[in-house]
Amino acid sequence: MPPPVKQIIHESVRAANQFRHQMGSHHVVLFPFMSKGHTIPILHLAQLLLRRPHVAVTFVTTPANRPFVDNFLANTTASIVNIPFPQNVPGIGAGVESTDKLPSMSLYVPFTKATKLMQPDFERELEALPRVSFMVSDSFLWWTLESAEKFGFPRFAFYGMGNYAQSVSTCAAENRLLTGPESLDDLITVTDFPWIKITRNDFDPLFNEREPKGPAFELLVEQVISVSSSYGMIVNSFYELEPGFVDYWNRVHKLKASCVGPLCLAELPRNELQTQQKPAWIQWLDKKFELGSSVLYVAFGSQAEISPKQLKEIATGLEESKVNFLWVLRKEALELDGFEERVKERGLVVREWVDQREILMHRSVQGFLSHCGWNSVMESIVAGVPILAWPMMAEQPLNARFVVEEIKIGIRVETSNGSVKGFVKWESLEKTIKELMEGEMGKETRNKVKKYSEMAKNAVEEQKGSSWPTLETIINETRK
């Protein structure tokens, strides 16, 4: 029986990459963590690398994640390698190969630890590949450093956060700043950045505990040791956005941070891709633009777990604000008691995966109610859209501080008790939505973010900014 067409294409691309390598090309292996927010920027990095002549890319993924990767890397010369995800992991169902499919983020630790079982298959694939110049693998995949050392090529750790969050959190840890105050909401001065004030609530419990222990802490230690022993660190940011924090990190730490972003700018513009039917939400945004109406985009990422009570407050705040909005909800989110029918003239609720950058780049979108995941922050900056910051987890509270206090391209939501992670009532949400979309502060943040948007676009240009030559330096260094 003849092999499937896809398999033939895959083998042809792989052979082409092998030929390119034999002709003197640079061969880069990319291996993201199995999460959309971690995979997408590394897919963009693949596209950025492939703009260079004589660079071949091999992208590592798992069977269930393969269609998403295939779609992203269509019409490129990237070779894609499948590695089976471990089966029979306690608490994780068959076919669950990405964190956005987990029933709860409480399963993050067993899910991540299970990836270690992929190492033998990964190394078998490395044996079959042409010689690797360097690898970029996610910082969560600590064990890939061991594989890189075994095969004798440099490993760069990919960190899915910016230099501000990385520098502030490392400074807080090294100076034990989170062990002092009793209250989770007392302000703490960051030793090396005295103008920055943080709280213990700006960090997940694992980081603000006085004596952390347990499986999650043990996993974190392994990841930190692996990253610190790597050749370097790839950061999805650009020097012009946070120069003081890039300089600080590279002055104080042996592990060099290289800013090569915004990586989302490596993606081909929509009009250069194959024509296709516009999704319903883009058609809806087109109509709003024709009417001269501005739209608030609302999305909290694929990982955030929002209580039914809080979701109802969000719905009420959006309804009472009277602004136009596009709200992307997780599929399993509750029904909102006639909400969609009541707001159908000015609001649209979407319960499926969307191309967030395409939405943010739409001319009708003038604000972003966001959890401040770093990808979302970068995409918002590139699009020139100000942020209404509502952090939920991980380093998002630090990203929110960066957005609101450091570069001033956003406004913070107001919680009922003033705590970073407090409950948000609809009345305060309505007020801050109106301020972002219609108020003076919203105008100021909009003007500010448009300036950063221009800087971002220049950063990745070959002759203008910092990110292009930074990646070029990595390629040249590893070639030697």
Tab-separated table of C-alpha atoms in Angstrom:
chain	number	residue	atom	x	y	z
A	1	MET	CA	0.000	0.000	0.000
A	2	PRO	CA	1.536	3.391	-0.965
A	3	PRO	CA	2.479	5.750	1.894
A	4	PRO	CA	0.102	8.664	2.641
A	5	VAL	CA	0.743	11.901	0.765
A	6	LYS	CA	1.545	13.772	3.998
A	7	GLN	CA	4.210	11.227	4.873
A	8	ILE	CA	5.779	11.562	1.425
A	9	ILE	CA	5.827	15.357	1.743
A	10	HIS	CA	7.311	15.123	5.256
A	11	GLU	CA	10.083	12.781	4.115
A	12	SER	CA	10.813	14.995	1.093
A	13	VAL	CA	11.144	18.085	3.273
A	14	ARG	CA	13.367	16.195	5.690
A	15	ALA	CA	15.579	15.043	2.822
A	16	ALA	CA	15.749	18.615	1.509
A	17	ASN	CA	16.817	19.846	4.936
A	18	GLN	CA	19.480	17.151	5.076
A	19	PHE	CA	20.776	18.232	1.671
A	20	ARG	CA	20.800	21.897	2.752
A	21	HIS	CA	22.791	20.970	5.832
A	22	GLN	CA	25.327	18.991	3.786
A	23	MET	CA	25.761	22.055	1.595
A	24	GLY	CA	26.931	24.050	4.605
A	25	SER	CA	23.641	25.187	6.149
A	26	HIS	CA	22.948	25.779	9.808
A	27	HIS	CA	20.636	23.179	11.387
A	28	VAL	CA	18.477	24.264	14.334
A	29	VAL	CA	16.231	22.010	16.444
A	30	LEU	CA	13.211	23.656	18.125
A	31	PHE	CA	11.341	21.891	20.926
A	32	PRO	CA	8.486	23.751	22.694
A	33	PHE	CA	6.605	22.758	25.833
A	34	MET	CA	3.190	21.259	25.046
A	35	SER	CA	1.091	24.357	25.611
A	36	LYS	CA	-0.290	26.798	23.047
A	37	GLY	CA	1.266	29.810	24.786
A	38	HIS	CA	4.692	28.134	24.705
A	39	THR	CA	4.402	26.554	21.264
A	40	ILE	CA	3.230	29.581	19.256
A	41	PRO	CA	6.265	31.827	19.892
A	42	ILE	CA	8.649	28.975	19.010
A	43	LEU	CA	6.675	28.392	15.804
A	44	HIS	CA	7.242	32.063	15.069
A	45	LEU	CA	10.939	31.597	15.862
A	46	ALA	CA	11.022	28.815	13.251
A	47	GLN	CA	9.614	31.207	10.658
A	48	LEU	CA	12.150	33.860	11.672
A	49	LEU	CA	15.081	31.443	11.361
A	50	LEU	CA	13.897	30.251	7.959
A	51	ARG	CA	14.158	33.792	6.601
A	52	ARG	CA	17.922	33.305	6.737
A	53	PRO	CA	19.674	31.593	3.833
A	54	HIS	CA	21.322	28.281	4.661
A	55	VAL	CA	19.288	27.682	7.845
A	56	ALA	CA	17.397	24.394	8.189
A	57	VAL	CA	14.881	23.883	11.008
A	58	THR	CA	13.603	20.696	12.631
A	59	PHE	CA	10.544	21.213	14.841
A	60	VAL	CA	9.748	18.605	17.505
A	61	THR	CA	6.156	17.957	18.573
A	62	THR	CA	3.742	15.159	19.553
A	63	PRO	CA	1.049	13.443	17.443
A	64	ALA	CA	-1.924	15.318	18.934
A	65	ASN	CA	-0.153	18.678	18.535
A	66	ARG	CA	1.059	17.896	15.013
A	67	PRO	CA	-1.953	19.300	13.072
A	68	PHE	CA	-1.574	22.683	14.814
A	69	VAL	CA	2.154	22.733	14.005
A	70	ASP	CA	1.541	21.580	10.408
A	71	ASN	CA	-0.899	24.424	9.858
A	72	PHE	CA	1.523	27.003	11.226
A	73	LEU	CA	4.532	25.787	9.237
A	74	ALA	CA	2.683	25.110	5.986
A	75	ASN	CA	4.571	26.411	2.951
A	76	THR	CA	7.909	26.445	4.812
A	77	THR	CA	10.879	24.104	4.517
A	78	ALA	CA	10.747	23.154	8.205
A	79	SER	CA	11.002	19.453	8.973
A	80	ILE	CA	8.563	18.240	11.656
A	81	VAL	CA	9.327	15.295	13.925
A	82	ASN	CA	6.724	13.458	16.018
A	83	ILE	CA	7.588	12.008	19.417
A	84	PRO	CA	4.892	10.004	21.235
A	85	PHE	CA	3.625	11.579	24.444
A	86	PRO	CA	3.755	9.175	27.446
A	87	GLN	CA	0.635	7.119	28.044
A	88	ASN	CA	-1.052	6.100	31.319
A	89	VAL	CA	0.054	9.196	33.241
A	90	PRO	CA	-2.092	9.300	36.427
A	91	GLY	CA	-4.874	11.881	36.165
A	92	ILE	CA	-4.177	12.636	32.503
A	93	GLY	CA	-6.486	11.068	29.955
A	94	ALA	CA	-5.429	9.402	26.712
A	95	GLY	CA	-4.810	11.917	23.952
A	96	VAL	CA	-4.215	14.836	26.320
A	97	GLU	CA	-0.912	16.200	25.025
A	98	SER	CA	-1.263	19.933	25.727
A	99	THR	CA	-1.921	21.822	28.957
A	100	ASP	CA	-4.958	23.574	27.505
A	101	LYS	CA	-6.601	20.118	27.373
A	102	LEU	CA	-5.957	19.367	31.065
A	103	PRO	CA	-9.088	19.272	33.229
A	104	SER	CA	-7.237	21.404	35.793
A	105	MET	CA	-3.877	23.194	35.995
A	106	SER	CA	-3.329	21.282	39.251
A	107	LEU	CA	-2.140	18.504	36.897
A	108	TYR	CA	0.664	20.672	35.507
A	109	VAL	CA	3.363	18.967	37.612
A	110	PRO	CA	2.596	15.316	36.646
A	111	PHE	CA	2.048	16.403	33.038
A	112	THR	CA	5.405	18.199	32.887
A	113	LYS	CA	7.313	15.480	34.743
A	114	ALA	CA	5.913	12.920	32.289
A	115	THR	CA	7.712	14.665	29.420
A	116	LYS	CA	10.988	13.213	30.779
A	117	LEU	CA	9.775	9.834	29.479
A	118	MET	CA	10.053	11.253	25.947
A	119	GLN	CA	13.839	11.538	26.204
A	120	PRO	CA	14.752	8.146	24.678
A	121	ASP	CA	12.525	8.775	21.641
A	122	PHE	CA	13.866	12.297	21.323
A	123	GLU	CA	17.444	11.075	21.326
A	124	ARG	CA	16.664	8.402	18.733
A	125	GLU	CA	15.371	11.184	16.468
A	126	LEU	CA	18.506	13.260	17.108
A	127	GLU	CA	20.644	10.308	16.015
A	128	ALA	CA	18.819	10.217	12.677
A	129	LEU	CA	19.101	13.968	12.030
A	130	PRO	CA	21.928	15.809	10.284
A	131	ARG	CA	24.386	17.413	12.715
A	132	VAL	CA	22.633	19.992	14.892
A	133	SER	CA	24.147	23.475	15.205
A	134	PHE	CA	22.078	24.410	18.251
A	135	MET	CA	18.747	23.711	19.904
A	136	VAL	CA	16.141	26.012	21.404
A	137	SER	CA	13.981	24.111	23.887
A	138	ASP	CA	11.471	25.297	26.428
A	139	SER	CA	12.761	26.022	29.921
A	140	PHE	CA	10.098	23.616	31.255
A	141	LEU	CA	11.760	20.734	29.351
A	142	TRP	CA	14.750	20.608	31.694
A	143	TRP	CA	15.908	17.195	30.507
A	144	THR	CA	16.635	18.399	26.959
A	145	LEU	CA	19.899	19.940	28.218
A	146	GLU	CA	21.158	16.439	28.988
A	147	SER	CA	20.306	15.373	25.431
A	148	ALA	CA	22.089	18.393	23.939
A	149	GLU	CA	25.213	17.694	25.995
A	150	LYS	CA	25.124	14.035	24.969
A	151	PHE	CA	25.088	14.962	21.272
A	152	GLY	CA	27.519	17.851	21.652
A	153	PHE	CA	25.548	20.931	20.602
A	154	PRO	CA	24.511	24.102	22.528
A	155	ARG	CA	21.082	24.344	24.108
A	156	PHE	CA	19.339	27.709	24.417
A	157	ALA	CA	16.496	27.807	26.935
A	158	PHE	CA	13.340	29.559	25.782
A	159	TYR	CA	11.718	31.622	28.521
A	160	GLY	CA	8.132	32.621	27.913
A	161	MET	CA	8.412	35.856	29.885
A	162	GLY	CA	9.996	39.270	29.455
A	163	ASN	CA	13.168	40.652	31.004
A	164	TYR	CA	11.255	42.761	33.544
A	165	ALA	CA	9.458	39.774	35.095
A	166	GLN	CA	12.570	37.609	34.881
A	167	SER	CA	14.811	40.238	36.514
A	168	VAL	CA	12.353	41.268	39.240
A	169	SER	CA	11.440	37.694	40.214
A	170	THR	CA	15.094	36.574	40.268
A	171	CYS	CA	16.075	39.607	42.361
A	172	ALA	CA	13.213	38.870	44.783
A	173	ALA	CA	14.306	35.233	45.097
A	174	GLU	CA	18.022	35.911	45.499
A	175	ASN	CA	17.415	38.580	48.149
A	176	ARG	CA	14.639	36.577	49.867
A	177	LEU	CA	12.327	39.580	49.610
A	178	LEU	CA	9.191	37.433	49.825
A	179	THR	CA	10.075	35.906	53.206
A	180	GLY	CA	9.623	39.144	55.155
A	181	PRO	CA	6.077	40.567	55.209
A	182	GLU	CA	3.284	38.629	56.877
A	183	SER	CA	0.586	40.029	54.604
A	184	LEU	CA	0.364	38.870	50.999
A	185	ASP	CA	-0.494	42.440	49.973
A	186	ASP	CA	2.175	44.500	51.787
A	187	LEU	CA	4.325	46.445	49.348
A	188	ILE	CA	7.962	45.356	49.100
A	189	THR	CA	10.734	47.462	47.542
A	190	VAL	CA	12.742	45.494	44.968
A	191	THR	CA	16.374	45.830	46.062
A	192	ASP	CA	17.993	46.360	42.654
A	193	PHE	CA	15.067	48.397	41.275
A	194	PRO	CA	13.991	50.669	44.173
A	195	TRP	CA	11.244	52.389	42.156
A	196	ILE	CA	9.443	49.050	41.772
A	197	LYS	CA	7.089	47.834	44.503
A	198	ILE	CA	5.787	44.272	44.552
A	199	THR	CA	3.718	42.100	46.887
A	200	ARG	CA	3.851	38.424	47.750
A	201	ASN	CA	0.555	38.139	45.869
A	202	ASP	CA	2.374	39.053	42.653
A	203	PHE	CA	3.743	35.500	42.756
A	204	ASP	CA	2.187	32.050	42.741
A	205	PRO	CA	2.142	30.260	46.148
A	206	LEU	CA	5.146	28.153	45.181
A	207	PHE	CA	7.278	31.310	45.076
A	208	ASN	CA	5.916	33.226	48.059
A	209	GLU	CA	6.063	30.368	50.564
A	210	ARG	CA	8.766	30.837	53.185
A	211	GLU	CA	9.946	27.220	53.034
A	212	PRO	CA	8.785	25.818	49.679
A	213	LYS	CA	8.800	22.055	49.257
A	214	GLY	CA	7.015	19.248	47.443
A	215	PRO	CA	6.880	17.963	43.843
A	216	ALA	CA	6.212	21.383	42.276
A	217	PHE	CA	9.221	22.923	44.014
A	218	GLU	CA	11.457	19.983	43.122
A	219	LEU	CA	10.431	20.320	39.463
A	220	LEU	CA	11.136	24.054	39.553
A	221	VAL	CA	14.616	23.466	40.979
A	222	GLU	CA	15.406	21.011	38.176
A	223	GLN	CA	14.215	23.519	35.574
A	224	VAL	CA	16.203	26.416	37.066
A	225	ILE	CA	19.410	24.351	37.274
A	226	SER	CA	18.951	23.215	33.672
A	227	VAL	CA	18.392	26.759	32.395
A	228	SER	CA	21.361	28.176	34.317
A	229	SER	CA	23.604	25.469	32.817
A	230	SER	CA	22.471	26.164	29.246
A	231	TYR	CA	24.419	28.058	26.594
A	232	GLY	CA	22.049	31.003	26.637
A	233	MET	CA	18.445	32.173	26.976
A	234	ILE	CA	16.134	33.220	24.116
A	235	VAL	CA	13.621	35.913	25.084
A	236	ASN	CA	10.520	36.938	23.150
A	237	SER	CA	11.057	40.661	23.630
A	238	PHE	CA	13.040	43.489	22.064
A	239	TYR	CA	15.801	45.550	23.625
A	240	GLU	CA	14.131	48.913	23.014
A	241	LEU	CA	11.129	47.863	25.143
A	242	GLU	CA	13.018	47.101	28.363
A	243	PRO	CA	16.673	48.143	27.929
A	244	GLY	CA	17.447	48.613	31.632
A	245	PHE	CA	16.270	45.118	32.500
A	246	VAL	CA	18.116	43.458	29.613
A	247	ASP	CA	21.324	45.253	30.592
A	248	TYR	CA	20.819	44.377	34.271
A	249	TRP	CA	20.300	40.688	33.546
A	250	ASN	CA	23.300	40.385	31.254
A	251	ARG	CA	25.498	42.314	33.692
A	252	VAL	CA	24.547	40.329	36.795
A	253	HIS	CA	24.042	36.821	35.396
A	254	LYS	CA	26.393	34.520	33.524
A	255	LEU	CA	23.539	33.172	31.374
A	256	LYS	CA	23.045	35.717	28.602
A	257	ALA	CA	19.515	36.770	27.620
A	258	SER	CA	19.104	37.380	23.889
A	259	CYS	CA	16.030	39.349	22.791
A	260	VAL	CA	14.926	38.272	19.315
A	261	GLY	CA	11.302	39.442	19.297
A	262	PRO	CA	8.556	40.318	18.986
A	263	LEU	CA	8.404	36.830	17.503
A	264	CYS	CA	4.816	37.273	16.336
A	265	LEU	CA	6.141	39.664	13.686
A	266	ALA	CA	7.821	36.727	11.970
A	267	GLU	CA	4.416	35.435	10.874
A	268	LEU	CA	3.423	36.223	7.314
A	269	PRO	CA	0.756	38.921	6.983
A	270	ARG	CA	-2.683	37.527	6.270
A	271	ASN	CA	-2.854	38.889	2.730
A	272	GLU	CA	0.270	36.925	1.807
A	273	LEU	CA	-1.203	33.618	2.920
A	274	GLN	CA	-3.559	31.491	0.920
A	275	THR	CA	-6.993	33.101	0.654
A	276	GLN	CA	-9.654	31.556	2.824
A	277	GLN	CA	-13.089	32.315	4.181
A	278	LYS	CA	-12.928	34.880	6.963
A	279	PRO	CA	-13.968	33.530	10.382
A	280	ALA	CA	-17.341	34.770	11.672
A	281	TRP	CA	-15.709	36.990	14.309
A	282	ILE	CA	-13.551	38.772	11.723
A	283	GLN	CA	-16.629	39.384	9.576
A	284	TRP	CA	-18.325	40.791	12.694
A	285	LEU	CA	-15.348	43.102	13.338
A	286	ASP	CA	-15.446	44.220	9.696
A	287	LYS	CA	-19.059	45.329	10.155
A	288	LYS	CA	-18.182	47.246	13.312
A	289	PHE	CA	-15.378	49.027	11.478
A	290	GLU	CA	-17.726	49.953	8.613
A	291	LEU	CA	-20.025	51.530	11.219
A	292	GLY	CA	-17.130	53.468	12.761
A	293	SER	CA	-17.449	51.535	16.047
A	294	SER	CA	-14.465	50.695	18.255
A	295	VAL	CA	-14.321	47.267	19.921
A	296	LEU	CA	-12.911	45.944	23.197
A	297	TYR	CA	-11.291	42.520	22.808
A	298	VAL	CA	-11.676	40.319	25.919
A	299	ALA	CA	-9.578	37.169	26.429
A	300	PHE	CA	-7.844	35.553	29.393
A	301	GLY	CA	-5.814	32.818	27.702
A	302	SER	CA	-6.363	29.076	27.606
A	303	GLN	CA	-5.110	28.307	31.136
A	304	ALA	CA	-6.982	30.713	33.423
A	305	GLU	CA	-9.631	29.100	35.618
A	306	ILE	CA	-12.309	31.710	36.334
A	307	SER	CA	-15.102	30.993	38.810
A	308	PRO	CA	-18.750	31.081	37.645
A	309	LYS	CA	-19.372	33.959	40.063
A	310	GLN	CA	-16.550	36.013	38.540
A	311	LEU	CA	-17.659	35.198	34.984
A	312	LYS	CA	-21.110	36.604	35.775
A	313	GLU	CA	-19.512	39.836	37.051
A	314	ILE	CA	-17.501	40.112	33.818
A	315	ALA	CA	-20.660	39.643	31.755
A	316	THR	CA	-22.543	42.270	33.740
A	317	GLY	CA	-19.642	44.727	33.530
A	318	LEU	CA	-19.467	44.331	29.756
A	319	GLU	CA	-23.225	44.662	29.408
A	320	GLU	CA	-23.469	47.780	31.561
A	321	SER	CA	-20.446	49.452	29.931
A	322	LYS	CA	-22.376	49.780	26.664
A	323	VAL	CA	-19.143	49.298	24.665
A	324	ASN	CA	-18.787	46.961	21.694
A	325	PHE	CA	-16.849	43.839	22.646
A	326	LEU	CA	-15.567	40.512	21.347
A	327	TRP	CA	-15.198	38.034	24.228
A	328	VAL	CA	-13.335	34.748	23.751
A	329	LEU	CA	-14.426	32.193	26.358
A	330	ARG	CA	-13.206	28.692	27.085
A	331	LYS	CA	-15.568	26.060	25.685
A	332	GLU	CA	-16.472	24.735	29.119
A	333	ALA	CA	-17.430	28.167	30.477
A	334	LEU	CA	-20.940	28.466	31.863
A	335	GLU	CA	-23.951	29.750	29.968
A	336	LEU	CA	-24.673	33.379	30.801
A	337	ASP	CA	-28.466	33.418	31.273
A	338	GLY	CA	-29.558	35.220	28.123
A	339	PHE	CA	-26.548	37.551	28.141
A	340	GLU	CA	-25.590	36.865	24.524
A	341	GLU	CA	-29.104	37.566	23.287
A	342	ARG	CA	-29.298	40.846	25.224
A	343	VAL	CA	-25.992	42.190	23.883
A	344	LYS	CA	-26.141	40.710	20.369
A	345	GLU	CA	-26.151	44.135	18.668
A	346	ARG	CA	-22.818	45.163	20.200
A	347	GLY	CA	-21.243	42.042	21.676
A	348	LEU	CA	-20.004	38.707	20.341
A	349	VAL	CA	-19.013	35.682	22.451
A	350	VAL	CA	-16.690	33.105	20.819
A	351	ARG	CA	-16.092	29.655	22.325
A	352	GLU	CA	-13.315	28.305	20.133
A	353	TRP	CA	-9.649	28.916	19.416
A	354	VAL	CA	-9.066	32.174	17.552
A	355	ASP	CA	-6.089	33.824	15.917
A	356	GLN	CA	-5.576	36.458	18.590
A	357	ARG	CA	-3.066	38.488	16.642
A	358	GLU	CA	-5.465	38.746	13.695
A	359	ILE	CA	-8.111	40.131	16.058
A	360	LEU	CA	-5.760	42.605	17.747
A	361	MET	CA	-4.525	43.850	14.365
A	362	HIS	CA	-8.091	44.560	13.204
A	363	ARG	CA	-8.693	48.276	12.785
A	364	SER	CA	-11.853	48.219	14.909
A	365	VAL	CA	-10.112	46.836	18.037
A	366	GLN	CA	-9.093	49.709	20.328
A	367	GLY	CA	-8.658	47.981	23.692
A	368	PHE	CA	-7.726	44.615	25.182
A	369	LEU	CA	-9.042	43.276	28.508
A	370	SER	CA	-6.250	40.790	29.128
A	371	HIS	CA	-4.730	38.409	31.675
A	372	CYS	CA	-1.322	39.816	30.662
A	373	GLY	CA	0.248	36.592	29.498
A	374	TRP	CA	3.513	37.652	27.862
A	375	ASN	CA	2.459	36.576	24.353
A	376	SER	CA	-0.680	38.687	24.719
A	377	VAL	CA	1.340	41.680	25.912
A	378	MET	CA	3.697	41.422	22.941
A	379	GLU	CA	0.850	41.001	20.451
A	380	SER	CA	-0.980	43.978	21.940
A	381	ILE	CA	2.139	46.155	21.698
A	382	VAL	CA	2.711	45.128	18.070
A	383	ALA	CA	-0.913	45.958	17.248
A	384	GLY	CA	-0.746	49.293	19.094
A	385	VAL	CA	-3.694	48.348	21.344
A	386	PRO	CA	-3.748	49.482	25.023
A	387	ILE	CA	-4.409	46.937	27.766
A	388	LEU	CA	-6.881	46.713	30.629
A	389	ALA	CA	-4.725	44.490	32.833
A	390	TRP	CA	-6.299	41.672	34.842
A	391	PRO	CA	-3.569	39.152	35.772
A	392	MET	CA	-4.623	35.651	36.802
A	393	MET	CA	-1.593	33.403	37.417
A	394	ALA	CA	2.128	32.689	36.863
A	395	GLU	CA	4.159	35.865	36.153
A	396	GLN	CA	1.100	37.738	34.849
A	397	PRO	CA	0.916	40.118	37.878
A	398	LEU	CA	4.498	41.214	37.143
A	399	ASN	CA	3.640	41.663	33.463
A	400	ALA	CA	0.679	43.799	34.542
A	401	ARG	CA	2.977	45.979	36.655
A	402	PHE	CA	5.291	46.358	33.676
A	403	VAL	CA	2.411	47.329	31.377
A	404	VAL	CA	0.768	49.780	33.785
A	405	GLU	CA	3.597	51.164	35.934
A	406	GLU	CA	6.754	50.816	33.844
A	407	ILE	CA	5.861	51.516	30.201
A	408	LYS	CA	2.376	52.933	30.901
A	409	ILE	CA	0.468	51.351	28.016
A	410	GLY	CA	-2.437	50.131	30.128
A	411	ILE	CA	-4.811	50.528	33.058
A	412	ARG	CA	-5.278	48.094	35.937
A	413	VAL	CA	-8.650	46.577	36.848
A	414	GLU	CA	-9.773	47.389	40.389
A	415	THR	CA	-10.333	44.487	42.775
A	416	SER	CA	-12.898	44.731	45.568
A	417	ASN	CA	-10.299	44.488	48.369
A	418	GLY	CA	-7.314	46.091	46.626
A	419	SER	CA	-5.440	42.777	46.468
A	420	VAL	CA	-3.612	41.787	43.289
A	421	LYS	CA	-5.703	38.614	43.053
A	422	GLY	CA	-8.933	39.914	44.565
A	423	PHE	CA	-12.476	39.582	43.242
A	424	VAL	CA	-13.533	42.132	40.609
A	425	LYS	CA	-17.086	43.490	40.835
A	426	TRP	CA	-18.966	44.507	37.743
A	427	GLU	CA	-19.248	48.170	38.788
A	428	SER	CA	-15.469	48.678	38.925
A	429	LEU	CA	-14.988	46.676	35.726
A	430	GLU	CA	-17.540	48.867	33.937
A	431	LYS	CA	-15.685	51.972	35.145
A	432	THR	CA	-12.234	50.836	33.978
A	433	ILE	CA	-13.588	49.584	30.638
A	434	LYS	CA	-15.076	53.022	29.968
A	435	GLU	CA	-11.826	54.697	31.038
A	436	LEU	CA	-9.785	52.573	28.645
A	437	MET	CA	-12.142	52.934	25.697
A	438	GLU	CA	-13.397	56.499	26.165
A	439	GLY	CA	-11.442	58.302	28.918
A	440	GLU	CA	-8.371	60.537	28.984
A	441	MET	CA	-6.202	57.824	30.499
A	442	GLY	CA	-7.242	55.530	27.668
A	443	LYS	CA	-6.144	58.132	25.105
A	444	GLU	CA	-2.771	58.510	26.827
A	445	THR	CA	-2.125	54.759	26.911
A	446	ARG	CA	-3.237	54.441	23.281
A	447	ASN	CA	-0.765	57.119	22.166
A	448	LYS	CA	2.002	55.519	24.218
A	449	VAL	CA	1.467	51.986	22.911
A	450	LYS	CA	1.494	53.173	19.293
A	451	LYS	CA	5.040	54.484	19.827
A	452	TYR	CA	6.125	51.121	21.204
A	453	SER	CA	4.411	49.454	18.257
A	454	GLU	CA	6.700	51.316	15.861
A	455	MET	CA	9.741	50.362	17.956
A	456	ALA	CA	8.645	46.714	17.873
A	457	LYS	CA	8.328	46.664	14.088
A	458	ASN	CA	11.708	48.343	13.669
A	459	ALA	CA	13.362	45.868	16.062
A	460	VAL	CA	12.914	42.926	13.704
A	461	GLU	CA	13.914	44.799	10.547
A	462	GLU	CA	17.246	43.766	9.100
A	463	GLN	CA	18.778	47.261	8.994
A	464	LYS	CA	16.843	49.086	11.747
A	465	GLY	CA	16.479	47.383	15.107
A	466	SER	CA	18.155	45.175	17.673
A	467	SER	CA	16.460	41.788	17.357
A	468	TRP	CA	17.607	40.837	13.865
A	469	PRO	CA	21.363	41.284	14.594
A	470	THR	CA	20.922	39.552	17.968
A	471	LEU	CA	19.658	36.398	16.270
A	472	GLU	CA	22.361	36.767	13.632
A	473	THR	CA	24.978	36.800	16.410
A	474	ILE	CA	23.581	33.557	17.858
A	475	ILE	CA	23.743	31.882	14.448
A	476	ASN	CA	27.312	33.052	13.827
A	477	GLU	CA	28.535	32.115	17.323
A	478	THR	CA	27.150	28.602	17.161
A	479	ARG	CA	28.506	28.111	13.655
A	480	LYS	CA	31.985	28.546	15.138
